[in-house]
Short mmCIF file of C-alpha atoms in Angstrom, two decimals:
data_model
loop_
_atom_site.label_atom_id
_atom_site.label_comp_id
_atom_site.label_asym_id
_atom_site.label_seq_id
_atom_site.Cartn_x
_atom_site.Cartn_y
_atom_site.Cartn_z
CA MET A 1 0.00 0.00 0.00
CA THR A 2 1.33 3.43 -0.96
CA THR A 3 1.61 5.83 1.95
CA ALA A 4 0.25 9.30 1.24
CA PRO A 5 2.82 12.08 1.69
CA THR A 6 2.54 14.01 4.95
CA PRO A 7 1.10 17.49 4.32
CA SER A 8 3.47 20.36 4.96
CA LEU A 9 2.91 22.77 7.85
CA ALA A 10 1.69 25.41 5.39
CA GLU A 11 -0.79 22.97 3.83
CA ARG A 12 -2.11 21.91 7.25
CA LYS A 13 -2.49 25.54 8.28
CA ARG A 14 -4.33 26.35 5.06
CA ARG A 15 -6.73 23.45 5.58
CA LEU A 16 -7.39 24.48 9.19
CA VAL A 17 -8.25 28.02 8.13
CA ALA A 18 -10.43 26.76 5.27
CA ASP A 19 -12.20 24.39 7.68
CA GLU A 20 -12.82 27.24 10.12
CA LEU A 21 -14.20 29.48 7.37
CA THR A 22 -16.43 26.67 6.09
CA LYS A 23 -17.81 25.94 9.56
CA ALA A 24 -18.50 29.64 10.24
CA ALA A 25 -20.08 30.24 6.83
CA LEU A 26 -22.35 27.20 6.98
CA SER A 27 -23.47 28.21 10.45
CA LEU A 28 -24.37 31.71 9.25
CA PHE A 29 -26.11 30.33 6.15
CA ALA A 30 -28.16 27.96 8.30
CA GLU A 31 -29.21 30.77 10.65
CA GLN A 32 -29.82 33.62 8.20
CA GLY A 33 -30.21 32.11 4.73
CA PHE A 34 -27.65 32.06 1.94
CA ASP A 35 -28.60 35.36 0.30
CA ALA A 36 -28.64 37.31 3.55
CA VAL A 37 -25.05 36.48 4.53
CA THR A 38 -22.17 38.56 3.14
CA VAL A 39 -18.52 37.69 2.73
CA ASP A 40 -17.74 40.50 5.19
CA GLU A 41 -19.86 38.76 7.85
CA ILE A 42 -18.18 35.40 7.26
CA ALA A 43 -14.73 36.97 7.50
CA ALA A 44 -15.62 38.97 10.61
CA SER A 45 -17.03 35.91 12.37
CA THR A 46 -13.63 34.22 12.14
CA GLY A 47 -11.55 37.31 12.85
CA ILE A 48 -9.97 37.60 9.42
CA SER A 49 -10.17 40.20 6.68
CA LYS A 50 -12.30 39.99 3.57
CA ARG A 51 -9.08 39.94 1.56
CA THR A 52 -7.91 36.87 3.47
CA PHE A 53 -11.25 35.14 2.82
CA PHE A 54 -10.67 35.48 -0.92
CA ARG A 55 -7.33 33.70 -0.57
CA TYR A 56 -9.30 30.58 0.30
CA PHE A 57 -12.59 30.93 -1.59
CA ALA A 58 -13.52 32.79 -4.75
CA SER A 59 -17.05 33.42 -3.44
CA LYS A 60 -19.37 32.44 -0.61
CA GLU A 61 -20.93 29.88 -2.97
CA ASP A 62 -17.57 28.12 -3.15
CA VAL A 63 -17.80 27.40 0.59
CA VAL A 64 -20.84 25.24 -0.08
CA VAL A 65 -19.14 23.72 -3.13
CA ARG A 66 -16.31 22.55 -0.86
CA PHE A 67 -18.86 20.84 1.39
CA LEU A 68 -20.31 19.08 -1.67
CA ALA A 69 -16.88 18.10 -3.00
CA ASP A 70 -16.09 16.42 0.31
CA LEU A 71 -19.30 14.38 0.06
CA GLY A 72 -18.39 13.19 -3.43
CA SER A 73 -14.82 12.21 -2.61
CA GLY A 74 -16.11 10.39 0.47
CA MET A 75 -18.53 8.31 -1.61
CA ARG A 76 -15.88 7.28 -4.12
CA ALA A 77 -13.52 6.27 -1.32
CA GLU A 78 -16.28 4.31 0.40
CA LEU A 79 -17.15 2.35 -2.75
CA ALA A 80 -13.49 1.63 -3.46
CA GLY A 81 -13.12 0.20 0.04
CA ARG A 82 -16.21 -2.04 0.04
CA PRO A 83 -15.59 -5.83 0.20
CA THR A 84 -15.25 -7.36 -3.25
CA GLY A 85 -17.85 -10.04 -2.51
CA GLU A 86 -20.67 -7.55 -1.96
CA SER A 87 -23.39 -7.27 -4.57
CA PRO A 88 -23.57 -3.94 -6.45
CA SER A 89 -26.77 -3.01 -4.60
CA THR A 90 -25.20 -3.64 -1.18
CA ALA A 91 -21.96 -1.85 -2.04
CA LEU A 92 -23.80 1.15 -3.48
CA ARG A 93 -26.31 1.22 -0.61
CA ASN A 94 -23.47 1.42 1.91
CA THR A 95 -21.66 3.99 -0.23
CA VAL A 96 -24.68 6.26 -0.40
CA TRP A 97 -25.46 5.71 3.27
CA ALA A 98 -21.98 6.99 4.21
CA ALA A 99 -22.78 10.30 2.50
CA ILE A 100 -26.30 10.51 3.91
CA ASP A 101 -25.01 9.78 7.40
CA ALA A 102 -22.46 12.56 6.98
CA CYS A 103 -25.42 14.89 6.41
CA ALA A 104 -28.03 13.38 8.70
CA GLY A 105 -26.06 11.86 11.52
CA HIS A 106 -24.24 14.76 13.09
CA SER A 107 -25.97 18.05 13.79
CA GLU A 108 -29.07 20.19 13.42
CA GLN A 109 -26.90 22.66 11.53
CA THR A 110 -26.17 20.11 8.81
CA LEU A 111 -29.91 19.61 8.28
CA ARG A 112 -30.26 23.37 7.77
CA VAL A 113 -27.36 23.35 5.30
CA VAL A 114 -28.96 20.52 3.30
CA GLN A 115 -32.28 22.39 3.29
CA LEU A 116 -30.40 25.50 2.17
CA ILE A 117 -28.73 23.67 -0.72
CA LEU A 118 -31.95 22.02 -1.87
CA GLY A 119 -33.97 25.23 -1.50
CA THR A 120 -31.59 27.75 -3.07
CA PRO A 121 -31.68 27.56 -6.91
CA ALA A 122 -28.02 28.52 -7.40
CA LEU A 123 -26.82 26.00 -4.81
CA ARG A 124 -29.20 23.30 -6.06
CA ALA A 125 -27.71 23.77 -9.53
CA ARG A 126 -24.19 23.30 -8.18
CA PHE A 127 -25.35 20.22 -6.27
CA LEU A 128 -26.68 18.65 -9.47
CA GLU A 129 -23.52 19.66 -11.30
CA HIS A 130 -21.43 17.82 -8.72
CA GLN A 131 -23.66 14.75 -8.96
CA SER A 132 -22.79 14.49 -12.65
CA GLN A 133 -19.12 14.09 -11.74
CA TRP A 134 -19.96 11.75 -8.87
CA ARG A 135 -21.81 9.50 -11.32
CA GLU A 136 -18.72 9.17 -13.49
CA ASP A 137 -16.51 8.48 -10.46
CA LEU A 138 -18.85 5.83 -9.03
CA ALA A 139 -19.33 4.26 -12.46
CA ALA A 140 -15.57 3.88 -12.85
CA GLU A 141 -15.29 2.24 -9.43
CA LEU A 142 -18.26 -0.05 -10.11
CA ALA A 143 -16.89 -1.08 -13.51
CA ASP A 144 -13.62 -1.99 -11.83
CA ARG A 145 -15.49 -4.15 -9.29
CA LEU A 146 -17.41 -5.90 -12.07
CA GLY A 147 -14.35 -6.33 -14.29
CA VAL A 148 -15.89 -4.51 -17.23
CA ASP A 149 -14.85 -1.61 -19.40
CA PRO A 150 -16.80 1.47 -18.17
CA ALA A 151 -16.82 2.91 -21.69
CA ALA A 152 -18.23 -0.24 -23.31
CA GLY A 153 -21.60 -0.62 -21.60
CA LEU A 154 -24.45 1.24 -19.97
CA HIS A 155 -24.68 -0.72 -16.73
CA PRO A 156 -22.01 1.00 -14.54
CA ARG A 157 -23.28 4.49 -15.38
CA MET A 158 -26.91 3.46 -15.08
CA ALA A 159 -26.25 1.83 -11.70
CA ALA A 160 -24.31 4.85 -10.44
CA GLY A 161 -27.08 7.15 -11.68
CA MET A 162 -29.78 5.14 -9.91
CA ALA A 163 -27.77 5.13 -6.67
CA LEU A 164 -27.35 8.91 -6.82
CA THR A 165 -31.05 9.38 -7.59
CA ALA A 166 -31.76 7.39 -4.43
CA PHE A 167 -29.31 9.62 -2.56
CA ASP A 168 -31.05 12.76 -3.83
CA VAL A 169 -34.57 11.49 -3.05
CA VAL A 170 -33.61 10.39 0.48
CA LEU A 171 -32.08 13.78 1.23
CA GLN A 172 -35.17 15.53 -0.13
CA CYS A 173 -37.55 13.42 1.98
CA TRP A 174 -35.41 13.79 5.09
CA SER A 175 -35.01 17.54 4.73
CA ALA A 176 -38.68 18.08 3.81
CA SER A 177 -39.69 16.29 7.03
CA ASP A 178 -37.41 18.67 8.96
CA GLY A 179 -35.35 15.68 10.06
CA ALA A 180 -38.33 13.70 11.42
CA GLN A 181 -38.04 10.79 8.97
CA ASP A 182 -35.39 8.16 9.66
CA PRO A 183 -32.72 8.55 6.93
CA ALA A 184 -31.53 4.95 7.37
CA ALA A 185 -35.06 3.61 6.81
CA LEU A 186 -35.48 5.89 3.80
CA THR A 187 -32.19 4.63 2.36
CA ASP A 188 -33.24 1.01 2.85
CA GLN A 189 -36.59 1.66 1.14
CA ALA A 190 -34.95 3.41 -1.79
CA PHE A 191 -32.41 0.67 -2.40
CA ALA A 192 -34.98 -2.10 -1.97
CA ALA A 193 -36.79 -0.58 -4.94
CA ILE A 194 -33.75 -0.41 -7.21
CA ALA A 195 -31.72 -3.43 -6.02
CA PRO A 196 -32.96 -5.82 -8.77
CA ALA A 197 -31.78 -3.42 -11.46
CA LEU A 198 -28.47 -2.75 -9.71
CA ASP A 199 -27.75 -6.47 -9.40
CA ALA A 200 -28.85 -7.41 -12.93
CA THR A 201 -26.15 -9.00 -15.07
CA PRO A 202 -24.62 -6.26 -17.25
CA VAL A 203 -25.18 -8.11 -20.53
CA ASP A 204 -24.26 -5.06 -22.63
CA ALA A 205 -20.89 -4.55 -20.95
CA ALA A 206 -17.78 -5.92 -22.60
CA PRO A 207 -15.13 -7.46 -20.34
CA VAL A 208 -11.89 -5.59 -19.91
CA ASP A 209 -9.28 -6.79 -22.42
CA THR A 210 -6.36 -8.12 -20.38
CA THR A 211 -4.54 -9.79 -23.31
CA PRO A 212 -0.83 -8.81 -23.37
CA ARG A 213 0.05 -6.56 -26.26
#
């Protein structure tokens, strides 16, 4: 196993500041609404200047984008680490659950942030934009698990798309209920509905060519 290089002191400091700005901004967004919060307020709440804020984020929207990017990278890592013997539906269910739990399992503030993303057109658009990339990432991981060429068949992309649709619907139901509905139960219901399709034999997918050239 390759060991990841240790981040430098400057990189660790940069991440700590970015994390602090993200936490402060999401808290303000949850309390006041996205449109009502200014970059000046975010900077002031962390004791830095507006100029320093722009060293880390190009806009206040980019703070939310970072939150979304972390969800996507977490899902890909989760799928890559699932046991090889799991069915696609089980692996994808656990992958999606990891992301839902990151939203639903920690704080009231995170619920407000999810509601903010789903209810703010500009942020909702960025959310859907990120899901397009997540689909490609999950499809590549799933194709690797199935031993097929991701470019040769529909199944990996279709399966990844269905899993992300389930993810989106569960978040919508959970946030619309103001957190009252059990996200784990919602996830189980969603994947029970799509499991047969996820586990279907990908007859249109060509196997990866491993012949030496």
